[in-house]
């Protein structure tokens, strides 16, 4: 790590920590319905929306109604996006006359965006019209993020409220999250990104001559698309010279901001944030990573503030930071050692394959751990091209359950479910019926926490197992063997945990992955969300147990360390065998 | 004292071991084992390995028969160790229950038509007695059932229930009216109203509780089981997932063997939290048993666990914080009388007073002032304490010696025409009261001589115990009928956190409700009928065995020794049970890390020889590695049985320190121990493999 990278890293975490408190406090005010400095402008809009939709702002919901509202709202959004994708050739703002999606790709994409996953089995510039990008995908980027935040706010209310069954109003929480938090920050962020060179236009794609025409050998194909073989069975190639190139355009900046801020990750272009029109400079890179971690990090402060003890929030943030920084260090370390196979050829040094030189190694590593620790899934580095152990870092961060900052809302609620489990075992170890934030942890909370933290892992285990013995699934691998196994594992990990990034070697646009992936995303998103709401409902009805010397302090270092340990042990025990056959085997093979 | 209950029964007593072994085999029946879902899964796993063993004998298995056979054997042993641990814990309870049951021999009872002495009676079998029947019990007869004395008073030997051989008085009315079936009247006769049907008596309930027959899982136990089942399910999927992954890897690598069913099953059993699941039932049963060793019967497992959670302890002052009786410690003369005169007057007034306080006055007069207790002439008239006059004394040779509370004596003196307020009386009375003692004013006729300082003696060592409780986050509140001044002084001396003075039953009830409203768990002890409502309200209610029937019914824990400080032991045992569960859970799961390092490289070695690098323990061969992990997983269960039965050591530490300590011992220890254990087993197994 050179001085520039060190400074970049230190200033990054410093700025993040400085922002956590004001942003977190602001969010607490928003969700508690208090006036903020944006109210003069936004309150009339908010009221107008409620009037149009006929929402009674004084109405509170129990957990079942809250969950029903959340599910129905998401279902409606899904239907709208599904239709839009299928019918985009009939809709406006489609300068390239792009056709509609196949049904299973439309299913996968609609599920992907409504679940905040943004897994993309298509490539944006060659499949999606401007209209779909803006009216479909970008809208979902806002509302899926606001949905996650609403659920965690309901859970926090469950911890804070006493002897009530009411958790707040989903419509209000969702609207406020989008209107007061996501929109204003995205607006500012989009402007900052435009200043760095991110494009924002409705122009048709541009064709420009290449400064230096390039030639390459292209495998010859017959009319059916099969490679033509020579006499000895070797593929026949033909020389192709490229003289001009098509450059995709579009309203990128507006979508780029919410893509990071809402931990959505669905890139405008296939290359995502490694594309120079999405992420042109080291500064834009810095801003984008900050946007990814901003809300998930700040929510911990919102949580502490609403729970009446900000240290509770800081403790969770400390756990997240600890794991993130250690992961960053390991990734940075193994990538700077480089690839031994390449070293043998005499090219020593950092493994720069799949990385953008303009971001430096630290800028790439930091983006990689941030986008996989949260459920963002945007990428500025090809994870598939990382060294085996390096690639295991983003894979492991996803497999931990997207809690190292995690998705907006979903990260914190999954982390809180982990805290409930950690409190339960630790509580027993000190001889008390466990309690967290003054609420007793009983059978119902255990069930719901377990569903929250284990659903995604269970889905990964089941689906990756099915995939490895399905010929249609293994045929999609670009690199059979241990690396191919990692690609499939990564694909299901990413979809179940609603991350959305991919080990790029896998061709996922086949019905097998599109359909199973949709199932994974739905289960990984809604089982935990509903379980969390059920837990919130049960917690809200409990009375408060005041702390005493015999109460386990959950806002201090020992508990934070224990929580980190529980997270790592649960993750390691669940995925060690799979990782051993994937990245670990690949690592030892490469190094021996 | 002959006690059957306090005798510690050794864990490895042959009388218990043998039946436990038989019982542990009976418990293998899947119809009973499914109650412990984790071990039920292990049993299925063992069965599968039995099949793979048979297949390997016939040559249909990738592994040699000795390997599948040994894995199967050790998996079966894992299940048996688990059922054995439970049977062992139950066995100890059964041994105690058997000794109790001996006392429940069939007795015949004299059933009365009317609850009067001399009423007609018929002889009936004890088992025919029903609630509401009246029976006559005479000297040397067994009391046929639980009941309440409605007439008469008798000396009763309750050794059968309490283990205490000194007989106790049981009499009608008041707080000592309850009798227990199976105890023996030693002297006098009593008429008892039966309060429990056969099979529902105290003794019956005790026996079934100790045997574990009626033991229901506590909510906390269920919550832990949820966690264990979830983990087991995940590990099942981990193993199921490993199979297709290895099949693919074999295809891709072009060599090696997919992970076999035997190894998958072995991995599953090693990963599943078998250690805690095997010992979980034993921990609960043993906790009950440990309580019983302290002569405490918990009427439900829930009550003991609740005791571990208690944040507020209501303790009766008398008998718990102070010795039962007050003692005279000084005579303070007033109105120009000397100490000697006062001592003599005080002694005279107390000569016929048989209360411990009265006797302590005579003793003080003798010791400090050298007065000899005079033989009272037969014509001396004893004036006992009465509720109206609220004083007591003696009438002798025309003189009326009296002692009593200051206002009663003043009334007495005023009525006798004397000077009611001699110099310093008010001051002395106030001073004594403020110091937490009881002032008793002494007079002869219309002349006030002075004040006796009757002091409550705080039990030795009680302050340290309260200090311990405080450091555990438990607040102690002293309950007393004394006035606030006295109460405050004693509270300060005993170092309790708070007190409730002039406590009436409804005050106690309100105090408990208020604390519960604020979210605290409240424990209290009580014995009187007027304690019953408060006992019923408290989360943990300990009734003294000497207490009345209503008090005993309202409680969820009964103290056979009637020693109120037992509450502290109960809290400790409650905490111990939870701690043992938590610690063993942590230990069990931490163990998995080493097991992975033993089994995964062994299982995948044929596919990726490079994974041998994960064999950090340097285990001699794949077969030996897997066997060693399976054997370690099995033997750790019996190795931890003593810990499960005794409970982890209790340390009165604040929560955070306790957590750190237990995490170091059971978390870090749980990670390291299996590395050493598996390596050691491998060294032995490796010699043969």
Short mmCIF file of C-alpha atoms in Angstrom, two decimals, chain B residues 230-572:
data_model
loop_
_atom_site.label_atom_id
_atom_site.label_comp_id
_atom_site.label_asym_id
_atom_site.label_seq_id
_atom_site.Cartn_x
_atom_site.Cartn_y
_atom_site.Cartn_z
CA UNK B 230 -31.77 -24.90 13.63
CA UNK B 231 -28.04 -25.54 13.80
CA UNK B 232 -28.59 -29.26 13.32
CA UNK B 233 -30.74 -28.55 10.28
CA UNK B 234 -28.09 -26.28 8.80
CA UNK B 235 -25.38 -28.89 9.37
CA UNK B 236 -27.59 -31.49 7.73
CA UNK B 237 -27.77 -29.25 4.68
CA UNK B 238 -24.03 -28.56 4.83
CA UNK B 239 -23.39 -32.30 4.59
CA UNK B 240 -26.08 -32.77 1.94
CA UNK B 241 -24.52 -29.92 -0.03
CA UNK B 242 -21.04 -31.41 0.23
CA UNK B 243 -22.13 -34.50 -1.66
CA UNK B 244 -23.08 -32.86 -5.03
CA UNK B 245 -20.21 -30.41 -4.68
CA UNK B 246 -17.76 -33.29 -4.31
CA UNK B 247 -19.39 -35.24 -7.16
CA UNK B 248 -18.91 -32.23 -9.41
CA UNK B 249 -15.35 -31.68 -8.19
CA UNK B 250 -14.44 -35.31 -8.94
CA UNK B 251 -15.79 -34.88 -12.45
CA UNK B 252 -13.93 -31.62 -12.95
CA UNK B 253 -10.66 -32.79 -11.42
CA UNK B 254 -10.81 -36.11 -13.25
CA UNK B 255 -9.80 -38.15 -10.22
CA UNK B 256 -10.74 -38.91 -6.62
CA UNK B 257 -13.84 -40.21 -4.89
CA UNK B 258 -16.95 -38.24 -3.99
CA UNK B 259 -17.43 -37.98 -0.24
CA UNK B 260 -19.06 -41.25 0.85
CA UNK B 261 -22.28 -41.56 2.79
CA UNK B 262 -20.44 -42.85 5.87
CA UNK B 263 -18.16 -39.84 5.95
CA UNK B 264 -21.02 -37.41 5.31
CA UNK B 265 -22.96 -38.92 8.19
CA UNK B 266 -19.89 -38.86 10.44
CA UNK B 267 -19.33 -35.21 9.55
CA UNK B 268 -22.95 -34.42 10.30
CA UNK B 269 -22.86 -36.01 13.74
CA UNK B 270 -19.58 -34.29 14.59
CA UNK B 271 -20.95 -30.90 13.56
CA UNK B 272 -24.38 -31.23 15.16
CA UNK B 273 -24.39 -29.77 18.67
CA UNK B 274 -24.47 -33.23 20.20
CA UNK B 275 -22.56 -32.34 23.35
CA UNK B 276 -25.11 -29.84 24.62
CA UNK B 277 -28.09 -31.75 23.20
CA UNK B 278 -26.96 -34.91 24.98
CA UNK B 279 -26.50 -33.17 28.29
CA UNK B 280 -29.44 -30.75 28.15
CA UNK B 281 -31.99 -32.99 29.88
CA UNK B 282 -29.44 -33.99 32.53
CA UNK B 283 -28.66 -30.35 33.36
CA UNK B 284 -32.27 -29.56 34.25
CA UNK B 285 -32.84 -32.73 36.24
CA UNK B 286 -29.54 -32.37 38.08
CA UNK B 287 -30.43 -28.79 38.97
CA UNK B 288 -33.61 -29.96 40.68
CA UNK B 289 -31.59 -32.60 42.41
CA UNK B 290 -28.99 -30.12 43.68
CA UNK B 291 -31.79 -28.03 45.09
CA UNK B 292 -33.13 -31.09 46.80
CA UNK B 293 -29.74 -31.72 48.34
CA UNK B 294 -30.18 -28.33 49.95
CA UNK B 295 -33.58 -29.50 51.17
CA UNK B 296 -35.46 -27.28 48.78
CA UNK B 297 -38.24 -28.54 46.54
CA UNK B 298 -39.03 -26.56 43.44
CA UNK B 299 -42.54 -27.22 42.26
CA UNK B 300 -41.50 -26.46 38.67
CA UNK B 301 -38.29 -26.12 36.71
CA UNK B 302 -39.56 -22.72 35.63
CA UNK B 303 -39.44 -21.50 39.22
CA UNK B 304 -35.73 -22.34 39.57
CA UNK B 305 -34.86 -20.62 36.32
CA UNK B 306 -36.93 -17.62 37.33
CA UNK B 307 -34.86 -17.58 40.51
CA UNK B 308 -31.76 -17.10 38.39
CA UNK B 309 -33.36 -13.99 36.91
CA UNK B 310 -34.45 -12.39 40.13
CA UNK B 311 -33.52 -8.74 40.48
CA UNK B 312 -35.37 -7.96 43.69
CA UNK B 313 -35.31 -10.07 46.81
CA UNK B 314 -37.87 -9.43 49.53
CA UNK B 315 -36.60 -10.80 52.80
CA UNK B 316 -38.43 -10.93 56.07
CA UNK B 317 -36.31 -9.27 58.67
CA UNK B 318 -37.01 -11.73 61.42
CA UNK B 319 -35.28 -15.02 60.97
CA UNK B 320 -33.63 -14.06 57.71
CA UNK B 321 -31.64 -10.93 58.35
CA UNK B 322 -31.71 -10.99 62.13
CA UNK B 323 -31.67 -13.92 64.47
CA UNK B 324 -35.25 -14.80 65.18
CA UNK B 325 -35.35 -13.16 68.59
CA UNK B 326 -34.39 -9.85 70.02
CA UNK B 327 -32.03 -9.75 72.96
CA UNK B 328 -31.80 -7.39 75.86
CA UNK B 329 -28.44 -5.62 75.69
CA UNK B 330 -28.73 -2.73 78.20
CA UNK B 331 -30.81 -1.24 80.96
CA UNK B 332 -31.11 2.55 80.83
CA UNK B 333 -32.56 4.02 84.06
CA UNK B 334 -34.60 7.25 84.10
CA UNK B 335 -36.07 9.53 86.77
CA UNK B 336 -33.15 9.17 89.17
CA UNK B 337 -33.27 5.37 89.49
CA UNK B 338 -30.04 3.38 89.38
CA UNK B 339 -29.20 0.72 86.85
CA UNK B 340 -29.28 -1.84 89.63
CA UNK B 341 -32.83 -0.92 90.59
CA UNK B 342 -33.94 -1.01 87.00
CA UNK B 343 -32.25 -4.37 86.40
CA UNK B 344 -34.05 -5.84 89.38
CA UNK B 345 -37.43 -4.44 88.30
CA UNK B 346 -36.87 -5.64 84.74
CA UNK B 347 -35.94 -9.09 85.94
CA UNK B 348 -38.93 -9.35 88.22
CA UNK B 349 -41.27 -8.31 85.42
CA UNK B 350 -39.82 -11.00 83.17
CA UNK B 351 -39.59 -13.95 85.55
CA UNK B 352 -42.71 -15.57 84.24
CA UNK B 353 -42.09 -14.43 80.67
CA UNK B 354 -41.16 -17.51 78.68
CA UNK B 355 -40.57 -15.64 75.42
CA UNK B 356 -36.96 -15.54 74.24
CA UNK B 357 -36.94 -11.77 74.76
CA UNK B 358 -38.14 -12.22 78.33
CA UNK B 359 -35.52 -14.82 79.02
CA UNK B 360 -32.81 -12.63 77.56
CA UNK B 361 -33.75 -9.89 80.05
CA UNK B 362 -33.31 -12.28 82.96
CA UNK B 363 -30.02 -13.48 81.52
CA UNK B 364 -28.71 -9.95 81.14
CA UNK B 365 -29.72 -9.06 84.66
CA UNK B 366 -27.89 -12.09 85.95
CA UNK B 367 -24.75 -11.66 83.89
CA UNK B 368 -24.26 -7.95 84.06
CA UNK B 369 -25.73 -7.09 87.45
CA UNK B 370 -25.13 -10.29 89.32
CA UNK B 371 -28.78 -10.64 90.24
CA UNK B 372 -30.00 -14.08 91.06
CA UNK B 373 -33.33 -15.12 89.72
CA UNK B 374 -35.49 -15.55 92.74
CA UNK B 375 -37.77 -18.45 93.11
CA UNK B 376 -41.15 -16.97 92.57
CA UNK B 377 -43.57 -17.68 95.33
CA UNK B 378 -46.49 -19.72 94.12
CA UNK B 379 -48.87 -16.89 94.87
CA UNK B 380 -47.06 -14.61 92.44
CA UNK B 381 -49.52 -13.74 89.74
CA UNK B 382 -48.38 -13.90 86.14
CA UNK B 383 -49.81 -11.16 83.94
CA UNK B 384 -49.33 -12.40 80.37
CA UNK B 385 -49.09 -10.14 77.39
CA UNK B 386 -52.48 -9.27 76.04
CA UNK B 387 -53.57 -7.49 72.95
CA UNK B 388 -55.59 -4.93 74.95
CA UNK B 389 -53.02 -3.82 77.50
CA UNK B 390 -49.99 -4.62 75.34
CA UNK B 391 -47.82 -5.19 78.40
CA UNK B 392 -46.84 -8.07 80.61
CA UNK B 393 -45.47 -8.59 84.06
CA UNK B 394 -45.94 -10.08 87.50
CA UNK B 395 -48.01 -9.16 90.53
CA UNK B 396 -46.08 -10.00 93.69
CA UNK B 397 -46.61 -8.93 97.29
CA UNK B 398 -48.87 -6.06 96.30
CA UNK B 399 -46.42 -4.73 93.76
CA UNK B 400 -47.24 -4.71 90.11
CA UNK B 401 -44.10 -5.16 87.96
CA UNK B 402 -44.76 -4.28 84.33
CA UNK B 403 -42.86 -3.91 81.09
CA UNK B 404 -44.11 -2.93 77.66
CA UNK B 405 -44.05 -0.45 74.85
CA UNK B 406 -43.64 3.10 76.09
CA UNK B 407 -47.19 4.28 75.29
CA UNK B 408 -48.77 1.28 77.00
CA UNK B 409 -46.68 1.75 80.13
CA UNK B 410 -47.51 5.46 80.17
CA UNK B 411 -51.19 4.62 79.99
CA UNK B 412 -50.72 2.08 82.80
CA UNK B 413 -48.84 4.58 84.97
CA UNK B 414 -51.37 7.35 84.32
CA UNK B 415 -54.19 5.04 85.34
CA UNK B 416 -52.22 4.18 88.49
CA UNK B 417 -51.86 7.92 89.25
CA UNK B 418 -48.12 8.23 88.81
CA UNK B 419 -45.85 10.68 87.12
CA UNK B 420 -46.11 9.71 83.51
CA UNK B 421 -43.10 11.42 82.08
CA UNK B 422 -39.97 11.23 84.21
CA UNK B 423 -36.84 13.08 83.08
CA UNK B 424 -35.21 11.64 80.02
CA UNK B 425 -37.75 8.89 79.29
CA UNK B 426 -38.76 10.30 75.96
CA UNK B 427 -35.16 10.93 74.96
CA UNK B 428 -33.98 7.43 75.95
CA UNK B 429 -36.89 5.73 74.20
CA UNK B 430 -36.23 7.78 71.08
CA UNK B 431 -32.52 7.07 71.07
CA UNK B 432 -33.00 3.34 71.42
CA UNK B 433 -35.64 3.28 68.73
CA UNK B 434 -33.53 5.35 66.39
CA UNK B 435 -30.67 2.92 66.80
CA UNK B 436 -32.92 0.21 65.47
CA UNK B 437 -33.58 -1.45 68.79
CA UNK B 438 -36.82 -1.89 70.69
CA UNK B 439 -37.29 0.14 73.86
CA UNK B 440 -39.26 -1.66 76.58
CA UNK B 441 -40.27 0.60 79.43
CA UNK B 442 -40.30 -0.92 82.93
CA UNK B 443 -42.39 0.27 85.84
CA UNK B 444 -43.39 -0.85 89.29
CA UNK B 445 -46.91 0.38 89.97
CA UNK B 446 -46.99 4.09 89.16
CA UNK B 447 -43.22 4.52 89.09
CA UNK B 448 -41.27 4.33 85.82
CA UNK B 449 -37.78 2.86 86.44
CA UNK B 450 -36.22 2.94 83.02
CA UNK B 451 -35.93 1.36 79.65
CA UNK B 452 -34.71 -2.03 78.46
CA UNK B 453 -32.80 -1.93 75.20
CA UNK B 454 -33.96 -4.95 73.20
CA UNK B 455 -31.83 -5.33 70.18
CA UNK B 456 -32.22 -7.25 66.96
CA UNK B 457 -29.10 -9.28 66.35
CA UNK B 458 -28.11 -9.23 62.70
CA UNK B 459 -26.91 -12.63 61.55
CA UNK B 460 -23.18 -13.02 61.13
CA UNK B 461 -21.91 -12.88 57.57
CA UNK B 462 -25.20 -11.63 56.17
CA UNK B 463 -23.61 -8.38 54.96
CA UNK B 464 -21.19 -10.25 52.73
CA UNK B 465 -24.04 -12.18 51.19
CA UNK B 466 -25.92 -9.01 50.40
CA UNK B 467 -22.73 -7.57 48.97
CA UNK B 468 -22.48 -10.61 46.69
CA UNK B 469 -26.08 -10.21 45.62
CA UNK B 470 -25.49 -6.55 44.89
CA UNK B 471 -22.54 -7.37 42.69
CA UNK B 472 -24.79 -9.77 40.80
CA UNK B 473 -27.29 -6.97 40.30
CA UNK B 474 -29.83 -8.19 42.83
CA UNK B 475 -31.48 -5.65 45.09
CA UNK B 476 -32.48 -6.73 48.59
CA UNK B 477 -35.46 -5.26 50.36
CA UNK B 478 -36.06 -5.98 54.03
CA UNK B 479 -39.65 -6.41 55.11
CA UNK B 480 -40.49 -5.74 58.72
CA UNK B 481 -43.38 -4.84 60.93
CA UNK B 482 -41.11 -2.49 62.89
CA UNK B 483 -41.47 1.27 62.76
CA UNK B 484 -39.45 3.07 60.07
CA UNK B 485 -36.79 4.24 62.55
CA UNK B 486 -36.00 0.79 63.79
CA UNK B 487 -36.20 -0.61 60.30
CA UNK B 488 -33.78 1.99 58.93
CA UNK B 489 -31.22 1.23 61.60
CA UNK B 490 -31.33 -2.52 61.03
CA UNK B 491 -31.33 -2.03 57.29
CA UNK B 492 -28.18 0.04 57.62
CA UNK B 493 -26.50 -2.51 59.83
CA UNK B 494 -27.38 -5.45 57.58
CA UNK B 495 -26.57 -3.37 54.50
CA UNK B 496 -29.74 -4.17 52.63
CA UNK B 497 -30.58 -1.84 49.77
CA UNK B 498 -34.03 -0.85 50.93
CA UNK B 499 -36.67 -1.68 53.51
CA UNK B 500 -40.39 -1.69 53.95
CA UNK B 501 -41.37 -0.78 57.50
CA UNK B 502 -44.68 -1.44 59.25
CA UNK B 503 -45.44 -3.81 56.44
CA UNK B 504 -48.98 -5.05 56.19
CA UNK B 505 -49.87 -7.87 53.78
CA UNK B 506 -51.34 -5.42 51.29
CA UNK B 507 -48.15 -3.33 51.45
CA UNK B 508 -46.10 -6.36 50.52
CA UNK B 509 -48.42 -7.14 47.65
CA UNK B 510 -48.19 -3.57 46.40
CA UNK B 511 -44.40 -3.56 46.70
CA UNK B 512 -44.19 -6.71 44.60
CA UNK B 513 -46.61 -5.40 42.00
CA UNK B 514 -44.79 -2.07 41.74
CA UNK B 515 -41.48 -3.81 41.22
CA UNK B 516 -42.95 -6.16 38.65
CA UNK B 517 -44.54 -3.24 36.88
CA UNK B 518 -41.09 -1.70 36.63
CA UNK B 519 -39.96 -4.90 34.94
CA UNK B 520 -38.21 -6.61 37.83
CA UNK B 521 -38.43 -10.25 38.80
CA UNK B 522 -39.30 -10.49 42.46
CA UNK B 523 -38.55 -13.27 44.87
CA UNK B 524 -39.86 -13.49 48.40
CA UNK B 525 -40.04 -15.87 51.28
CA UNK B 526 -43.00 -16.27 53.53
CA UNK B 527 -44.66 -18.63 55.92
CA UNK B 528 -47.83 -17.07 57.25
CA UNK B 529 -51.26 -17.20 55.75
CA UNK B 530 -51.16 -13.44 55.39
CA UNK B 531 -48.11 -13.88 53.12
CA UNK B 532 -50.09 -16.05 50.72
CA UNK B 533 -51.33 -13.25 48.40
CA UNK B 534 -47.85 -11.78 48.14
CA UNK B 535 -46.37 -15.23 47.56
CA UNK B 536 -48.84 -15.87 44.80
CA UNK B 537 -47.90 -12.59 43.17
CA UNK B 538 -44.12 -13.00 43.42
CA UNK B 539 -42.24 -14.57 40.52
CA UNK B 540 -40.29 -16.78 42.84
CA UNK B 541 -42.12 -17.61 46.04
CA UNK B 542 -40.41 -19.66 48.67
CA UNK B 543 -42.61 -21.01 51.42
CA UNK B 544 -41.23 -22.44 54.62
CA UNK B 545 -42.22 -26.00 55.25
CA UNK B 546 -43.33 -24.89 58.70
CA UNK B 547 -45.65 -22.44 57.01
CA UNK B 548 -49.37 -22.67 56.69
CA UNK B 549 -51.11 -24.61 53.97
CA UNK B 550 -52.23 -21.46 52.06
CA UNK B 551 -48.68 -20.16 52.08
CA UNK B 552 -47.36 -23.47 50.81
CA UNK B 553 -49.94 -23.61 48.09
CA UNK B 554 -49.21 -20.09 46.93
CA UNK B 555 -45.49 -20.76 46.68
CA UNK B 556 -43.60 -22.40 43.84
CA UNK B 557 -40.65 -23.45 45.95
CA UNK B 558 -40.77 -25.08 49.36
CA UNK B 559 -37.91 -24.94 51.78
CA UNK B 560 -37.95 -28.03 53.95
CA UNK B 561 -35.50 -26.59 56.46
CA UNK B 562 -37.57 -23.45 56.83
CA UNK B 563 -34.40 -21.41 56.56
CA UNK B 564 -35.18 -18.15 54.79
CA UNK B 565 -31.59 -17.51 53.68
CA UNK B 566 -32.07 -20.48 51.34
CA UNK B 567 -33.39 -18.02 48.79
CA UNK B 568 -29.80 -17.11 48.10
CA UNK B 569 -28.91 -20.73 47.35
CA UNK B 570 -31.93 -21.03 45.09
CA UNK B 571 -30.84 -17.98 43.11
CA UNK B 572 -27.39 -19.49 42.73
#
